[in-house]
Coordinates of C-alpha atoms and ligand atoms in Angstrom, one line a residue:
M1 CA -4.3 27.2 -2.0
S2 CA -2.0 26.1 0.8
L3 CA 1.2 24.4 -0.3
P4 CA 2.6 21.8 -0.4
E5 CA -0.6 20.1 -1.3
L6 CA -1.7 16.6 -2.4
T7 CA -4.7 16.5 -4.6
V8 CA -6.8 13.4 -4.8
D9 CA -9.0 12.7 -7.8
L10 CA -11.8 10.5 -6.3
I11 CA -13.3 9.7 -9.7
K12 CA -10.0 8.1 -10.8
I13 CA -9.9 6.1 -7.6
R14 CA -13.5 4.9 -8.3
D15 CA -12.7 4.1 -11.9
N16 CA -9.4 2.3 -11.0
T17 CA -11.3 0.2 -8.5
R18 CA -13.7 -0.8 -11.3
A19 CA -10.8 -1.6 -13.6
V20 CA -9.2 -4.0 -11.0
I21 CA -12.6 -5.6 -10.2
T22 CA -13.3 -6.1 -13.9
L23 CA -9.9 -7.7 -14.3
A24 CA -10.5 -10.1 -11.4
A25 CA -14.2 -11.0 -11.9
P26 CA -13.7 -13.6 -14.7
F27 CA -11.4 -15.6 -12.5
G28 CA -14.0 -15.7 -9.6
I29 CA -11.7 -13.4 -7.5
E30 CA -13.0 -10.9 -5.1
I31 CA -11.0 -7.7 -4.6
V32 CA -10.5 -6.5 -1.0
G33 CA -9.7 -2.7 -1.0
V34 CA -6.5 -1.9 0.9
T35 CA -6.6 1.6 2.4
K36 CA -3.3 1.8 4.3
S37 CA -1.5 4.0 1.7
F38 CA -4.0 6.7 2.4
L39 CA -4.3 6.1 6.2
G40 CA -7.9 4.9 5.8
E41 CA -9.1 8.3 4.7
P42 CA -12.9 7.8 4.5
R43 CA -13.4 10.0 1.4
I44 CA -11.0 7.8 -0.6
A45 CA -12.3 4.6 0.9
A46 CA -15.8 5.8 -0.1
A47 CA -14.6 6.0 -3.7
M48 CA -13.4 2.4 -3.5
L49 CA -16.8 1.3 -2.2
E50 CA -18.5 3.2 -5.0
G51 CA -16.2 1.4 -7.4
G52 CA -17.6 -2.0 -6.2
I53 CA -15.4 -2.9 -3.2
R54 CA -17.3 -4.8 -0.4
V55 CA -14.5 -5.4 2.1
L56 CA -11.9 -2.8 3.2
A57 CA -8.5 -3.7 4.7
D58 CA -5.8 -1.8 6.5
S59 CA -2.6 -2.7 8.4
R60 CA -3.2 -0.2 11.2
L61 CA -5.9 -0.3 13.9
E62 CA -6.1 3.5 14.0
N63 CA -7.0 3.5 10.3
L64 CA -9.6 0.7 10.7
T65 CA -11.2 2.7 13.6
R66 CA -11.6 5.7 11.2
L67 CA -13.2 3.4 8.6
R68 CA -15.4 1.8 11.2
Q69 CA -16.8 5.2 12.2
A70 CA -17.4 6.2 8.6
F71 CA -18.8 2.8 7.4
P72 CA -20.5 1.0 10.3
L73 CA -21.7 -1.9 8.1
V74 CA -18.7 -2.5 5.8
P75 CA -16.6 -5.7 6.7
L76 CA -13.1 -4.6 7.8
M77 CA -9.9 -6.7 7.6
L78 CA -6.7 -6.2 9.6
L79 CA -3.7 -6.9 7.4
R80 CA -0.8 -6.7 9.8
L81 CA -0.6 -9.6 12.3
P82 CA -2.5 -8.6 15.5
A83 CA -0.2 -7.7 18.4
L84 CA -0.8 -9.8 21.5
S85 CA -1.3 -6.6 23.5
Q86 CA -4.1 -5.4 21.1
T87 CA -6.2 -8.5 20.6
K88 CA -9.3 -6.9 22.3
D89 CA -9.2 -3.9 20.1
V90 CA -8.7 -6.1 17.0
V91 CA -11.8 -8.0 17.7
D92 CA -13.6 -4.8 18.6
V93 CA -12.9 -3.0 15.3
A94 CA -12.0 -5.7 12.7
D95 CA -14.3 -8.5 11.4
I96 CA -11.4 -10.5 10.1
S97 CA -7.6 -10.6 10.6
L98 CA -4.6 -12.2 9.0
N99 CA -2.8 -14.5 11.5
S100 CA 0.1 -16.8 12.0
D101 CA 0.5 -17.4 15.7
L102 CA -1.5 -19.7 18.0
T103 CA -0.9 -17.7 21.2
V104 CA -2.3 -14.6 19.5
L105 CA -5.2 -16.7 18.1
K106 CA -6.0 -18.0 21.6
S107 CA -6.0 -14.4 22.9
L108 CA -8.3 -13.3 20.0
S109 CA -10.6 -16.2 20.9
E110 CA -10.8 -15.1 24.5
A111 CA -11.5 -11.5 23.5
A112 CA -14.2 -12.6 21.0
V113 CA -15.9 -14.8 23.6
R114 CA -15.8 -11.9 26.1
L115 CA -17.3 -9.4 23.5
G116 CA -19.8 -11.9 22.3
K117 CA -18.5 -11.8 18.8
T118 CA -17.2 -14.1 16.1
H119 CA -13.8 -13.1 14.7
G120 CA -12.9 -14.3 11.2
V121 CA -9.3 -15.5 10.6
I122 CA -7.2 -16.1 7.5
L123 CA -4.1 -18.1 8.3
M124 CA -1.1 -16.7 6.6
V125 CA 1.4 -19.0 4.9
D126 CA 5.1 -18.1 4.1
L127 CA 5.9 -19.3 0.6
G128 CA 9.4 -17.8 0.7
D129 CA 9.0 -14.1 0.9
L130 CA 10.1 -14.3 4.5
R131 CA 7.8 -11.8 6.0
E132 CA 4.8 -13.1 7.8
G133 CA 3.3 -16.6 7.7
V134 CA 3.5 -20.1 8.9
W135 CA 6.0 -22.4 7.2
P136 CA 4.0 -24.6 4.8
S137 CA 4.7 -27.9 6.5
A138 CA 3.0 -26.6 9.7
V139 CA -0.1 -25.1 8.1
P140 CA -2.7 -27.9 8.2
E141 CA -2.0 -28.7 11.9
L142 CA -2.1 -25.0 13.0
F143 CA -5.3 -24.5 11.0
K144 CA -6.8 -27.5 12.9
Q145 CA -5.7 -26.1 16.3
A146 CA -7.1 -22.7 15.5
A147 CA -10.4 -24.1 14.3
K148 CA -11.1 -25.5 17.8
L149 CA -11.0 -22.1 19.4
P150 CA -14.4 -20.6 20.5
G151 CA -15.3 -17.3 19.0
I152 CA -12.9 -17.9 16.1
Q153 CA -14.1 -18.7 12.6
M154 CA -11.4 -20.0 10.3
R155 CA -12.3 -18.3 7.0
G156 CA -9.3 -19.4 4.9
I157 CA -5.6 -19.2 4.2
G158 CA -3.6 -16.6 2.5
V159 CA -0.1 -15.5 1.4
N160 CA 1.7 -12.2 1.0
M161 CA 4.6 -11.9 -1.4
A162 CA 6.8 -9.3 -3.1
C163 CA 6.9 -7.2 0.1
Y164 CA 10.0 -8.1 1.9
G165 CA 11.8 -10.7 -0.1
G166 CA 10.5 -9.5 -3.5
V167 CA 9.4 -13.0 -4.3
I168 CA 7.1 -12.9 -7.4
P169 CA 3.8 -14.7 -7.3
T170 CA 3.7 -17.5 -9.9
R171 CA 1.3 -20.1 -11.0
E172 CA 3.4 -22.6 -9.1
N173 CA 3.4 -20.9 -5.7
M174 CA -0.4 -20.2 -6.1
I175 CA -0.9 -23.9 -6.7
Q176 CA 1.2 -24.6 -3.6
L177 CA -1.2 -22.4 -1.6
L178 CA -4.2 -24.2 -3.1
D179 CA -2.6 -27.5 -2.1
L180 CA -2.2 -26.3 1.5
A181 CA -5.9 -25.2 1.5
K182 CA -6.9 -28.7 0.4
K183 CA -4.7 -30.4 3.0
S184 CA -6.1 -28.2 5.7
E185 CA -9.7 -28.9 4.5
K186 CA -9.1 -32.6 4.5
L187 CA -7.6 -32.6 8.1
T188 CA -10.4 -30.5 9.6
G189 CA -13.4 -31.1 7.4
I190 CA -13.9 -27.3 7.3
A191 CA -14.6 -26.0 3.8
M192 CA -12.1 -23.4 2.8
E193 CA -14.1 -20.2 2.1
I194 CA -11.2 -17.9 1.2
V195 CA -7.9 -18.5 -0.5
S196 CA -6.3 -15.1 -0.5
G197 CA -3.6 -15.0 -3.1
G198 CA -1.8 -11.8 -2.2
N199 CA -1.4 -8.1 -3.2
S200 CA -0.9 -6.0 -6.3
A201 CA 2.1 -8.2 -7.3
A202 CA -0.4 -10.9 -8.1
L203 CA -2.2 -8.8 -10.8
P204 CA 0.2 -9.9 -13.6
L205 CA -1.1 -13.5 -13.0
L206 CA -4.5 -12.2 -14.0
L207 CA -3.2 -10.2 -16.9
N208 CA -1.5 -13.2 -18.4
K209 CA -4.2 -15.6 -17.3
Q210 CA -1.8 -17.7 -15.2
I211 CA -3.8 -17.6 -11.9
P212 CA -5.1 -21.1 -11.0
T213 CA -8.8 -21.7 -10.4
G214 CA -9.5 -21.7 -6.6
I215 CA -7.6 -18.5 -5.7
N216 CA -10.7 -16.4 -4.9
Q217 CA -9.4 -13.2 -3.2
L218 CA -6.7 -10.6 -3.7
R219 CA -6.0 -7.7 -1.4
I220 CA -5.3 -4.7 -3.6
G221 CA -3.9 -1.3 -2.6
E222 CA -1.4 0.1 -5.1
G223 CA -3.1 -1.4 -8.1
I224 CA -6.1 0.8 -7.3
V225 CA -4.6 4.0 -6.0
L226 CA -1.7 4.2 -8.4
G227 CA -3.2 2.1 -11.2
R228 CA -0.2 -0.3 -11.6
E229 CA 0.7 -3.8 -10.8
T230 CA 3.9 -4.0 -8.7
T231 CA 6.3 -6.5 -10.2
E232 CA 7.1 -4.4 -13.2
R233 CA 4.9 -1.4 -12.5
N234 CA 2.8 -1.9 -15.7
I235 CA -0.5 0.0 -15.9
V236 CA -3.6 -2.0 -15.1
P237 CA -5.8 -1.9 -18.2
G238 CA -8.4 0.8 -17.9
A239 CA -6.8 2.4 -14.8
F240 CA -5.4 5.9 -14.4
T241 CA -2.0 6.6 -12.9
G242 CA -2.5 10.2 -11.9
A243 CA -5.1 10.0 -9.1
F244 CA -2.7 11.7 -6.7
V245 CA -0.6 14.8 -7.6
L246 CA 1.8 16.6 -5.2
R247 CA 2.5 20.3 -5.6
A248 CA 5.2 22.3 -3.9
E249 CA 6.4 25.9 -4.3
V250 CA 9.8 27.3 -5.4
I251 CA 11.3 29.4 -2.6
E252 CA 14.7 30.0 -4.1
C253 CA 16.0 29.9 -7.6
Y254 CA 19.6 30.6 -8.5
T255 CA 22.2 29.3 -11.0
K256 CA 24.9 27.6 -9.0
P257 CA 27.5 24.7 -9.4
T258 CA 26.3 21.1 -9.1
V259 CA 29.3 20.0 -6.9
P260 CA 29.6 21.5 -3.4
I261 CA 32.6 23.7 -2.7
G262 CA 34.8 22.8 0.3
S263 CA 35.8 19.5 2.0
L264 CA 32.8 17.1 2.3
G265 CA 31.6 15.2 5.4
Q266 CA 28.3 13.5 6.1
D267 CA 25.0 15.0 5.1
A268 CA 22.1 15.6 7.5
F269 CA 21.1 11.9 7.4
G270 CA 24.6 10.4 8.0
A271 CA 25.2 9.5 4.4
T272 CA 28.2 10.7 2.4
P273 CA 26.7 12.3 -0.6
R274 CA 28.2 12.0 -4.1
F275 CA 27.7 14.6 -6.8
R276 CA 27.9 14.5 -10.6
N277 CA 29.5 17.5 -12.1
L278 CA 27.0 19.0 -14.6
G279 CA 28.5 22.4 -14.4
W280 CA 26.4 25.4 -13.4
R281 CA 22.7 24.8 -13.3
K282 CA 19.5 26.7 -12.5
R283 CA 18.6 25.2 -9.1
G284 CA 15.2 25.5 -7.5
I285 CA 14.5 24.9 -3.9
L286 CA 11.0 23.7 -3.1
A287 CA 9.3 24.0 0.3
I288 CA 9.0 20.2 1.0
G289 CA 11.5 17.8 2.3
R290 CA 12.4 14.4 3.6
Q291 CA 10.2 14.9 6.7
D292 CA 7.3 14.7 4.2
I293 CA 8.5 12.5 1.3
S294 CA 11.6 10.7 0.0
P295 CA 12.8 12.4 -3.2
E296 CA 13.3 8.9 -4.8
A297 CA 9.5 8.4 -4.7
L298 CA 8.7 11.6 -6.7
V299 CA 8.4 11.9 -10.4
P300 CA 8.3 15.5 -11.8
R301 CA 5.3 15.8 -14.1
N302 CA 7.2 18.2 -16.3
N303 CA 9.9 16.0 -17.9
R304 CA 12.2 19.0 -18.3
I305 CA 12.7 19.0 -14.5
A306 CA 15.0 16.7 -12.6
I307 CA 15.5 16.1 -8.9
F308 CA 19.0 16.8 -7.4
G309 CA 18.2 15.7 -3.8
A310 CA 16.6 16.8 -0.5
S311 CA 17.2 17.6 3.1
S312 CA 14.6 17.5 5.8
D313 CA 12.7 20.6 4.7
H314 CA 14.1 21.3 1.2
L315 CA 13.8 19.6 -2.1
I316 CA 16.4 20.7 -4.7
V317 CA 15.5 20.5 -8.4
D318 CA 17.2 21.2 -11.7
L319 CA 15.2 23.9 -13.5
S320 CA 17.8 24.7 -16.2
E321 CA 15.4 23.4 -18.9
A322 CA 12.4 25.1 -17.4
P323 CA 13.3 28.8 -17.9
E324 CA 9.7 29.9 -17.1
L325 CA 9.9 28.7 -13.5
Q326 CA 11.0 31.1 -10.8
V327 CA 10.4 31.9 -7.1
G328 CA 6.7 31.5 -6.4
S329 CA 6.2 28.9 -9.2
V330 CA 4.6 25.6 -8.4
V331 CA 6.1 22.2 -9.4
E332 CA 4.0 19.1 -9.8
F333 CA 4.9 15.5 -9.1
D334 CA 3.5 12.1 -9.6
L335 CA 4.1 9.8 -6.7
L336 CA 5.5 6.3 -6.3
Y337 CA 4.1 4.3 -3.5
G338 CA 6.6 5.6 -0.9
G339 CA 5.8 9.2 -1.9
L340 CA 2.1 8.7 -1.6
L341 CA 2.6 7.1 1.9
G342 CA 4.8 10.0 3.0
A343 CA 2.6 12.8 1.6
M344 CA -0.6 11.3 3.1
T345 CA 1.1 10.8 6.4
S346 CA 2.8 14.3 6.6
P347 CA 0.7 16.8 8.6
Y348 CA 2.5 19.5 6.6
V349 CA 1.0 18.4 3.3
N350 CA -2.5 19.9 2.7
K351 CA -4.9 17.3 1.3
V352 CA -7.4 18.4 -1.3
F353 CA -10.1 16.0 -2.6
Y354 CA -12.1 16.6 -5.7
E355 CA -14.5 14.7 -7.9
Ligands
PLP401 C1 -0.2 -3.8 2.1 C2 -0.7 -5.2 2.0 C3 -1.5 -5.5 0.9 C4 -1.8 -4.6 -0.3 O1 -0.6 -4.4 -1.0 P1 -0.5 -3.6 -2.4 O2 0.8 -3.9 -3.0 O3 -0.7 -2.2 -2.1 O4 -1.7 -4.1 -3.2 C5 -2.1 -6.8 0.9 N1 -1.8 -7.7 1.9 C6 -1.1 -7.3 3.0 C7 -0.9 -8.3 4.0 C8 -0.5 -6.1 3.0 O5 0.2 -5.8 4.1

């Protein structure tokens, strides 16, 4: 065992995938499996495919390239808007991409023609979250312009919410998306194949049966990997929350005060730390730090353990209520999304897959 380690329960990923697909199927919604939180790791993606996913999606070309090598026949979607400088690689590795810019679409078109391929496009609409997307009033005309481009197949329109602005998907804004789909259809005569209603923040609309008929795709990452929707972090029925567990080792354990001694300046990250005086506590230092994870995104599995804070290479925890733990002990954490992303991305965290 080489610590710190992140263990991945592939059966739970497979079962969570089934749970989300089962939730969506009655509404005629296909689930696209989003792999970016685990860097497109093929073993985890394979568990999604076993669970019934047919299309995989990622925000990074590097991750899609890994997936392409592992799964030559699985349709791949690029989630982040293609960079103008990378359109050739996008067409090369992805079958479909999310787009909002006509210059980029023209460049994708040229690349597709040159490579003798057809590249699928979903036009992204901004319904107020203020991340990517065309402003609603401009959607039908841009859809029409894009549909004229050779090598480009306009597959549908989509939206992404609750990422930047935290705007919650509602029945009303989903109906607005369907409206824009109809207007674009009318203007171009092209039947709208895909209306992509968003990410794991849209799962509550399925749970409370508020999703309007016509939304036929959701792109789901967190709902599968962590088993929760993302507006209130409620558990998806039938899903497991513990597919990923992080383990780190105690390298020092002493009883010390909770407030530093001396005059205080900035910490290693330029912040001025504040401390609550809890008296003398048994403090454990774990061999993992901000270079790997943000301490805010870790939840100790043992509820007698609390997190004090972290520096680059050290995570400091309160072990006062866990007298059995000492130097050499291992502490386990569940992960929030940011913790999963960090642990997967850190080359210092050993990844262990089991099924
Ligand atoms: C990350 C992402 C998703 C998936 O989000 P989750 O909250 O993990 O389900 C879907 N669509 C786009 C455009 C994304 O960037």
